[in-house]
Tab-separated table of C-alpha atoms and ligand atoms in Angstrom:
chain	number	residue	atom	x	y	z
A	29	UNK	CA	59.070	51.296	-28.464
A	30	UNK	CA	57.618	50.927	-31.852
A	31	UNK	CA	58.632	52.995	-34.776
A	32	UNK	CA	54.971	53.998	-35.598
A	33	UNK	CA	52.328	56.006	-35.711
A	34	UNK	CA	49.411	53.692	-35.912
A	35	UNK	CA	47.333	50.263	-35.081
A	36	UNK	CA	46.358	49.520	-37.885
A	37	UNK	CA	46.539	45.618	-38.821
A	38	UNK	CA	49.183	42.980	-37.297
A	39	UNK	CA	51.979	42.558	-40.024
A	40	UNK	CA	52.424	46.385	-40.251
A	41	UNK	CA	54.594	45.948	-36.756
A	42	UNK	CA	57.255	43.703	-36.971
A	43	UNK	CA	57.625	40.507	-34.899
A	44	UNK	CA	60.133	42.584	-32.471
A	45	UNK	CA	57.836	45.547	-31.963
A	46	UNK	CA	54.760	42.897	-31.502
A	47	UNK	CA	56.719	41.289	-28.673
A	48	UNK	CA	57.609	44.606	-27.121
A	49	UNK	CA	53.905	44.943	-27.027
A	50	UNK	CA	52.884	41.255	-25.476
A	51	UNK	CA	56.098	41.779	-22.947
A	52	UNK	CA	54.801	45.322	-21.280
A	53	UNK	CA	51.339	43.650	-21.517
A	54	UNK	CA	52.568	41.076	-19.124
A	55	UNK	CA	54.654	44.078	-17.179
A	56	UNK	CA	51.380	45.760	-16.631
A	57	UNK	CA	49.098	43.267	-16.471
A	58	UNK	CA	49.404	42.633	-12.144
A	59	UNK	CA	49.925	46.444	-11.395
A	60	UNK	CA	46.295	46.744	-13.379
A	61	UNK	CA	44.820	44.101	-11.269
A	62	UNK	CA	46.536	45.731	-7.841
A	63	UNK	CA	44.962	49.075	-8.761
A	64	UNK	CA	48.624	49.895	-8.792
A	65	UNK	CA	49.191	51.460	-12.613
A	66	UNK	CA	51.015	54.414	-12.864
A	67	UNK	CA	49.304	57.443	-14.368
A	68	UNK	CA	51.339	57.616	-18.160
A	69	UNK	CA	48.609	59.276	-19.709
A	70	UNK	CA	47.630	61.943	-17.668
A	71	UNK	CA	44.999	64.787	-19.182
A	72	UNK	CA	45.177	62.610	-22.702
A	73	UNK	CA	41.821	61.830	-24.078
A	74	UNK	CA	41.107	59.247	-26.525
A	75	UNK	CA	38.567	59.425	-29.243
A	76	UNK	CA	36.569	55.419	-29.544
A	77	UNK	CA	34.493	55.749	-32.486
A	78	UNK	CA	32.052	53.351	-33.238
A	79	UNK	CA	29.874	52.478	-36.688
A	80	UNK	CA	29.215	48.904	-34.663
A	81	UNK	CA	27.900	47.939	-31.091
A	82	UNK	CA	30.383	46.540	-28.812
A	83	UNK	CA	30.805	45.031	-25.214
A	84	UNK	CA	34.768	44.061	-25.411
A	85	UNK	CA	36.180	46.486	-26.919
A	86	UNK	CA	34.380	50.207	-25.809
A	87	UNK	CA	34.485	48.986	-21.884
A	88	UNK	CA	38.517	47.699	-22.958
A	89	UNK	CA	39.176	50.967	-24.194
A	90	UNK	CA	37.729	53.035	-22.103
A	91	UNK	CA	38.815	51.313	-18.543
A	92	UNK	CA	42.371	51.076	-19.913
A	93	UNK	CA	42.577	54.579	-21.015
A	94	UNK	CA	41.302	55.942	-16.873
A	95	UNK	CA	43.564	52.564	-16.010
A	96	UNK	CA	46.969	55.499	-16.997
A	97	UNK	CA	45.364	58.357	-16.404
A	98	UNK	CA	43.639	59.587	-19.314
A	99	UNK	CA	39.703	59.855	-20.400
A	100	UNK	CA	37.806	58.397	-23.408
A	101	UNK	CA	35.025	60.280	-25.339
A	102	UNK	CA	32.436	57.817	-27.144
A	103	UNK	CA	31.034	59.197	-30.527
A	104	UNK	CA	29.185	56.462	-33.045
A	105	UNK	CA	29.501	57.084	-36.727
A	106	UNK	CA	25.522	58.785	-36.601
A	107	UNK	CA	27.512	61.758	-34.928
A	108	UNK	CA	30.783	62.374	-37.105
A	109	UNK	CA	29.046	61.167	-40.845
A	110	UNK	CA	32.923	60.125	-41.804
A	111	UNK	CA	33.029	60.295	-44.892
A	112	UNK	CA	29.241	61.121	-45.913
A	113	UNK	CA	28.425	64.278	-43.481
A	114	UNK	CA	32.457	65.415	-44.129
A	115	UNK	CA	35.314	63.944	-45.943
A	116	UNK	CA	37.625	61.297	-43.833
A	117	UNK	CA	40.113	64.431	-44.243
A	118	UNK	CA	38.511	66.747	-42.540
A	119	UNK	CA	37.635	64.377	-39.780
A	120	UNK	CA	41.051	63.241	-39.630
A	121	UNK	CA	42.579	66.644	-39.564
A	122	UNK	CA	39.606	68.198	-36.910
A	123	UNK	CA	39.466	65.021	-34.471
A	124	UNK	CA	43.485	65.695	-34.476
A	125	UNK	CA	43.529	68.751	-32.922
A	126	UNK	CA	41.468	67.968	-30.331
A	127	UNK	CA	42.309	64.256	-29.494
A	128	UNK	CA	45.377	62.332	-28.649
A	129	UNK	CA	44.648	59.794	-30.262
A	130	UNK	CA	41.521	57.479	-31.987
A	131	UNK	CA	40.157	54.286	-31.633
A	132	UNK	CA	37.960	53.466	-34.213
A	133	UNK	CA	35.146	50.321	-35.358
A	134	UNK	CA	34.342	50.714	-39.074
A	135	UNK	CA	33.128	48.394	-41.912
A	136	UNK	CA	35.675	49.846	-44.557
A	137	UNK	CA	39.219	48.899	-43.230
A	138	UNK	CA	40.209	51.522	-46.414
A	139	UNK	CA	38.686	54.208	-44.604
A	140	UNK	CA	40.366	53.264	-41.042
A	141	UNK	CA	43.532	53.958	-43.482
A	142	UNK	CA	42.825	56.476	-45.175
A	143	UNK	CA	41.898	58.058	-41.422
A	144	UNK	CA	45.140	57.276	-40.417
A	145	UNK	CA	46.740	58.746	-43.215
A	146	UNK	CA	45.578	62.237	-42.205
A	147	UNK	CA	45.600	61.859	-38.657
A	148	UNK	CA	48.292	63.294	-36.871
A	149	UNK	CA	47.468	61.482	-33.701
A	150	UNK	CA	47.513	57.523	-33.407
A	151	UNK	CA	44.504	55.505	-34.983
A	152	UNK	CA	44.180	52.463	-33.361
A	153	UNK	CA	41.970	49.885	-35.463
A	154	UNK	CA	39.243	48.250	-33.233
A	155	UNK	CA	38.043	45.788	-36.080
A	156	UNK	CA	36.944	46.054	-39.340
A	157	UNK	CA	34.979	44.061	-41.832
A	158	UNK	CA	38.734	43.109	-43.271
A	159	UNK	CA	40.855	42.858	-39.647
A	160	UNK	CA	40.515	42.401	-35.996
A	161	UNK	CA	44.166	43.560	-34.801
A	162	UNK	CA	44.066	44.709	-31.130
A	163	UNK	CA	41.642	40.968	-30.228
A	164	UNK	CA	44.782	38.449	-31.930
A	165	UNK	CA	47.101	40.518	-30.054
A	166	UNK	CA	44.902	39.409	-26.649
A	167	UNK	CA	45.013	36.230	-28.036
A	168	UNK	CA	48.231	35.245	-28.394
A	169	UNK	CA	48.209	37.647	-24.445
A	170	UNK	CA	45.830	34.327	-23.372
A	171	UNK	CA	47.135	31.863	-25.257
A	172	UNK	CA	50.964	32.325	-23.419
A	173	UNK	CA	49.842	32.688	-20.744
A	174	UNK	CA	48.176	29.594	-20.653
A	175	UNK	CA	50.563	27.616	-23.046
A	176	UNK	CA	54.201	29.091	-22.576
A	177	UNK	CA	55.869	30.647	-26.254
A	178	UNK	CA	53.528	30.440	-29.714
A	179	UNK	CA	56.075	29.290	-30.898
A	180	UNK	CA	55.283	25.749	-32.296
A	181	UNK	CA	51.827	25.755	-31.621
A	182	UNK	CA	49.069	24.803	-33.889
A	183	UNK	CA	45.835	27.461	-33.779
A	184	UNK	CA	42.662	26.358	-35.260
A	185	UNK	CA	40.002	28.574	-35.804
A	186	UNK	CA	36.806	26.436	-36.957
A	187	UNK	CA	34.469	28.876	-38.664
A	188	UNK	CA	33.907	31.876	-40.847
A	189	UNK	CA	37.429	33.179	-42.887
A	190	UNK	CA	36.536	36.964	-41.888
A	191	UNK	CA	37.964	39.311	-39.914
A	192	UNK	CA	39.651	37.368	-37.337
A	193	UNK	CA	40.835	34.237	-39.500
A	194	UNK	CA	42.855	37.601	-41.117
A	195	UNK	CA	43.956	38.610	-38.598
A	196	UNK	CA	45.783	35.507	-37.377
A	197	UNK	CA	46.830	34.726	-40.679
A	198	UNK	CA	48.458	38.336	-40.408
A	199	UNK	CA	50.338	37.253	-36.932
A	200	UNK	CA	50.933	33.894	-38.578
A	201	UNK	CA	53.834	36.046	-41.065
A	202	UNK	CA	54.668	37.788	-37.268
A	203	UNK	CA	55.341	35.112	-35.078
A	204	UNK	CA	56.223	31.438	-35.693
A	205	UNK	CA	53.365	29.426	-35.415
A	206	UNK	CA	50.890	27.274	-37.474
A	207	UNK	CA	47.943	28.566	-38.388
A	208	UNK	CA	44.734	26.204	-39.754
A	209	UNK	CA	41.390	27.759	-40.400
A	210	UNK	CA	38.918	24.748	-40.643
A	211	UNK	CA	35.973	26.468	-42.859
A	212	UNK	CA	32.627	25.906	-45.741
A	213	UNK	CA	33.322	26.523	-49.268
A	214	UNK	CA	32.951	30.068	-50.195
A	215	UNK	CA	34.033	31.363	-46.774
A	216	UNK	CA	37.348	31.759	-47.574
A	217	UNK	CA	39.360	34.212	-46.175
A	218	UNK	CA	40.664	37.945	-47.214
A	219	UNK	CA	42.643	36.613	-51.407
A	220	UNK	CA	45.120	39.360	-50.630
A	221	UNK	CA	46.051	38.799	-47.427
A	222	UNK	CA	46.619	34.899	-47.655
A	223	UNK	CA	48.591	35.601	-50.900
A	224	UNK	CA	50.741	38.046	-48.436
A	225	UNK	CA	51.247	35.205	-45.853
A	226	UNK	CA	52.348	33.046	-48.321
A	227	UNK	CA	54.809	35.382	-49.972
A	228	UNK	CA	55.990	36.139	-45.630
A	229	UNK	CA	56.397	31.807	-45.171
A	230	UNK	CA	53.613	32.243	-42.755
A	231	UNK	CA	52.741	28.496	-41.661
A	232	UNK	CA	49.496	28.229	-42.418
A	233	UNK	CA	46.750	26.110	-43.750
A	234	UNK	CA	43.102	25.826	-44.925
A	235	UNK	CA	40.687	22.988	-45.023
A	236	UNK	CA	36.785	22.646	-45.397
A	237	UNK	CA	37.577	19.481	-42.906
A	238	UNK	CA	36.462	20.768	-38.996
A	239	UNK	CA	38.017	17.439	-37.819
A	240	UNK	CA	41.280	17.693	-39.869
A	241	UNK	CA	41.767	20.620	-39.302
A	242	UNK	CA	41.451	20.894	-35.371
A	243	UNK	CA	44.532	16.676	-35.292
A	244	UNK	CA	47.044	17.778	-32.618
A	245	UNK	CA	45.720	21.885	-32.488
A	246	UNK	CA	46.521	23.343	-29.127
A	247	UNK	CA	43.591	26.122	-29.762
A	248	UNK	CA	41.103	25.965	-31.071
A	249	UNK	CA	39.392	29.190	-32.022
A	250	UNK	CA	35.724	29.996	-32.354
A	251	UNK	CA	33.657	32.691	-33.738
A	252	UNK	CA	30.535	34.095	-34.796
A	253	UNK	CA	29.093	32.251	-38.422
A	254	UNK	CA	27.848	35.717	-39.697
A	255	UNK	CA	29.904	38.903	-38.463
A	256	UNK	CA	28.751	41.557	-37.421
A	257	UNK	CA	26.698	43.885	-40.596
A	258	UNK	CA	26.157	39.520	-41.738
A	259	UNK	CA	23.017	39.414	-40.287
A	260	UNK	CA	20.452	38.934	-43.108
A	261	UNK	CA	22.895	36.554	-44.424
A	262	UNK	CA	22.260	34.512	-41.251
A	263	UNK	CA	19.438	31.723	-42.022
A	264	UNK	CA	21.850	30.221	-45.452
A	265	UNK	CA	25.264	30.688	-42.720
A	266	UNK	CA	23.890	28.339	-39.840
A	267	UNK	CA	22.635	26.058	-42.953
A	268	UNK	CA	26.045	25.958	-44.070
A	269	UNK	CA	28.175	25.943	-41.064
A	270	UNK	CA	26.454	23.261	-39.385
A	271	UNK	CA	29.573	21.261	-39.527
A	272	UNK	CA	31.537	23.382	-38.399
A	273	UNK	CA	30.000	23.674	-34.690
A	274	UNK	CA	32.000	24.095	-31.954
A	275	UNK	CA	31.350	20.047	-29.858
A	276	UNK	CA	32.887	17.604	-27.092
A	277	UNK	CA	33.010	15.605	-30.255
A	278	UNK	CA	35.182	16.879	-32.422
A	279	UNK	CA	37.306	18.467	-29.583
A	280	UNK	CA	38.385	14.144	-29.335
A	281	UNK	CA	40.683	14.911	-32.506
A	282	UNK	CA	42.894	18.153	-30.524
A	283	UNK	CA	45.838	17.856	-28.671
A	284	UNK	CA	45.357	16.863	-25.143
A	285	UNK	CA	46.379	19.787	-23.489
A	286	UNK	CA	44.686	22.330	-25.800
A	287	UNK	CA	42.907	25.630	-24.880
A	288	UNK	CA	39.021	26.514	-26.176
A	289	UNK	CA	39.004	29.917	-27.617
A	290	UNK	CA	36.426	32.244	-28.400
A	291	UNK	CA	36.238	36.341	-29.331
A	292	UNK	CA	33.037	36.582	-27.789
A	293	UNK	CA	29.877	37.928	-28.241
A	294	UNK	CA	29.359	34.413	-28.622
A	295	UNK	CA	25.838	32.506	-30.505
A	296	UNK	CA	25.779	29.759	-27.844
A	297	UNK	CA	24.849	26.850	-29.634
A	298	UNK	CA	25.183	27.683	-32.908
A	299	UNK	CA	28.943	28.059	-33.128
A	300	UNK	CA	30.396	26.444	-30.208
A	301	UNK	CA	28.378	24.714	-27.891
A	302	UNK	CA	27.209	24.992	-24.029
A	303	UNK	CA	29.447	22.661	-22.565
A	304	UNK	CA	32.565	23.249	-24.420
A	305	UNK	CA	32.275	26.976	-23.795
A	306	UNK	CA	31.726	26.200	-19.819
A	307	UNK	CA	34.347	23.494	-20.689
A	308	UNK	CA	37.828	22.513	-18.306
A	309	UNK	CA	39.269	23.732	-20.942
A	310	UNK	CA	38.067	27.367	-22.471
A	311	UNK	CA	39.420	30.691	-21.570
A	312	UNK	CA	36.902	32.610	-23.217
A	313	UNK	CA	36.612	34.904	-19.988
A	314	UNK	CA	40.779	35.058	-19.742
A	315	UNK	CA	40.378	35.709	-23.648
A	316	UNK	CA	38.138	38.203	-22.944
A	317	UNK	CA	40.405	39.982	-19.818
A	318	UNK	CA	43.046	40.143	-21.682
A	319	UNK	CA	41.588	42.678	-24.442
A	320	UNK	CA	42.380	45.000	-21.268
A	321	UNK	CA	45.983	44.317	-20.579
A	322	UNK	CA	47.139	44.074	-24.554
A	323	UNK	CA	45.208	47.022	-25.587
A	324	UNK	CA	46.650	49.277	-23.020
A	325	UNK	CA	50.350	48.628	-23.607
A	326	UNK	CA	49.093	49.593	-27.327
A	327	UNK	CA	48.047	52.867	-26.374
A	328	UNK	CA	51.184	53.328	-23.952
A	329	UNK	CA	53.273	52.780	-27.025
A	330	UNK	CA	51.305	54.838	-29.200
A	331	UNK	CA	50.029	58.068	-27.105
A	332	UNK	CA	52.940	60.678	-25.972
B	414	CP	N1	35.517	40.698	-29.002
B	414	CP	C1	34.868	42.036	-29.571
B	414	CP	O1	35.372	42.733	-30.231
B	414	CP	O2	34.031	41.878	-28.661
B	414	CP	P1	33.151	42.801	-28.996
B	414	CP	O3	32.509	43.035	-29.982
B	414	CP	O4	32.486	43.436	-27.771
B	414	CP	O5	33.791	44.791	-28.713
B	415	NVA	N1	33.810	38.537	-36.431
B	415	NVA	C1	32.858	39.074	-35.912
B	415	NVA	C2	34.155	39.639	-34.804
B	415	NVA	C3	33.480	40.421	-33.595
B	415	NVA	C4	34.179	40.714	-31.899
B	415	NVA	C5	32.292	40.521	-36.059
B	415	NVA	O1	32.748	41.049	-37.199
B	415	NVA	O2	31.288	40.953	-35.489
């Protein structure tokens, strides 16, 4: 059992605690698929707070909670006005009196950390501008289902040094795989996270050459060229990222048994071609399903 109240980023948990979540996810998955999971969280309510759109995060958390016998509430930033209508502190205190957990998708990671500090119930990061830890835990589950233990594998993300790249770097601090980011110049991951990954002895490399990055990689990972909130940069980014599109040609350099992943939503024809998304190496929908299984394991671990 994890000794933490919250799940805010992968590097805040130990390898053993993260491994326990993955093992629980693997155990629960076949039972969930048979609708045979015990209701271990009856009458518990998870508040799901969203300041950005979502398909996977919203639906997977709502379904996960119901599969455990609990309930969810959907609330937008416009309603709660955290940090504007009232302070983060007051929101944390009030929500803790009503709910048994809070899952939040927000812009500013610092505000989510503050919310967690002042809430007495678990807070789970459902994506911020800085990280997307639930996605990468689900992704490790997917890698291990297809390729066996992630140890010694090379995961190459081709694209932006964004919240997903940051979470993969955090994961490389806790799991013994190699992370490669192939990104255009000027689109590097968070400096603080890079420094912490270096200090922790994580195995990672950053290149501006997608061919070099992908060479021999077991996992080729894609995400949008512009994240939620960066829509006004779309035109510039499409140009800067054009050489970073994942195509069948690019994949010729990857390991012969590689898998292709994308956290979704995908802009088909932009960061990834249809041929690759729908091709024989793609596991993108297994990856989407695993959001449910990994996050249910996180909720099972945290909610009392
Ligand atoms: N991958 C992911 O987080 O999807 P949503 O934005 O649809 O939740
Ligand atoms: N980097 C993307 C991930 C979406 C799931 C974003 O933040 O919009």
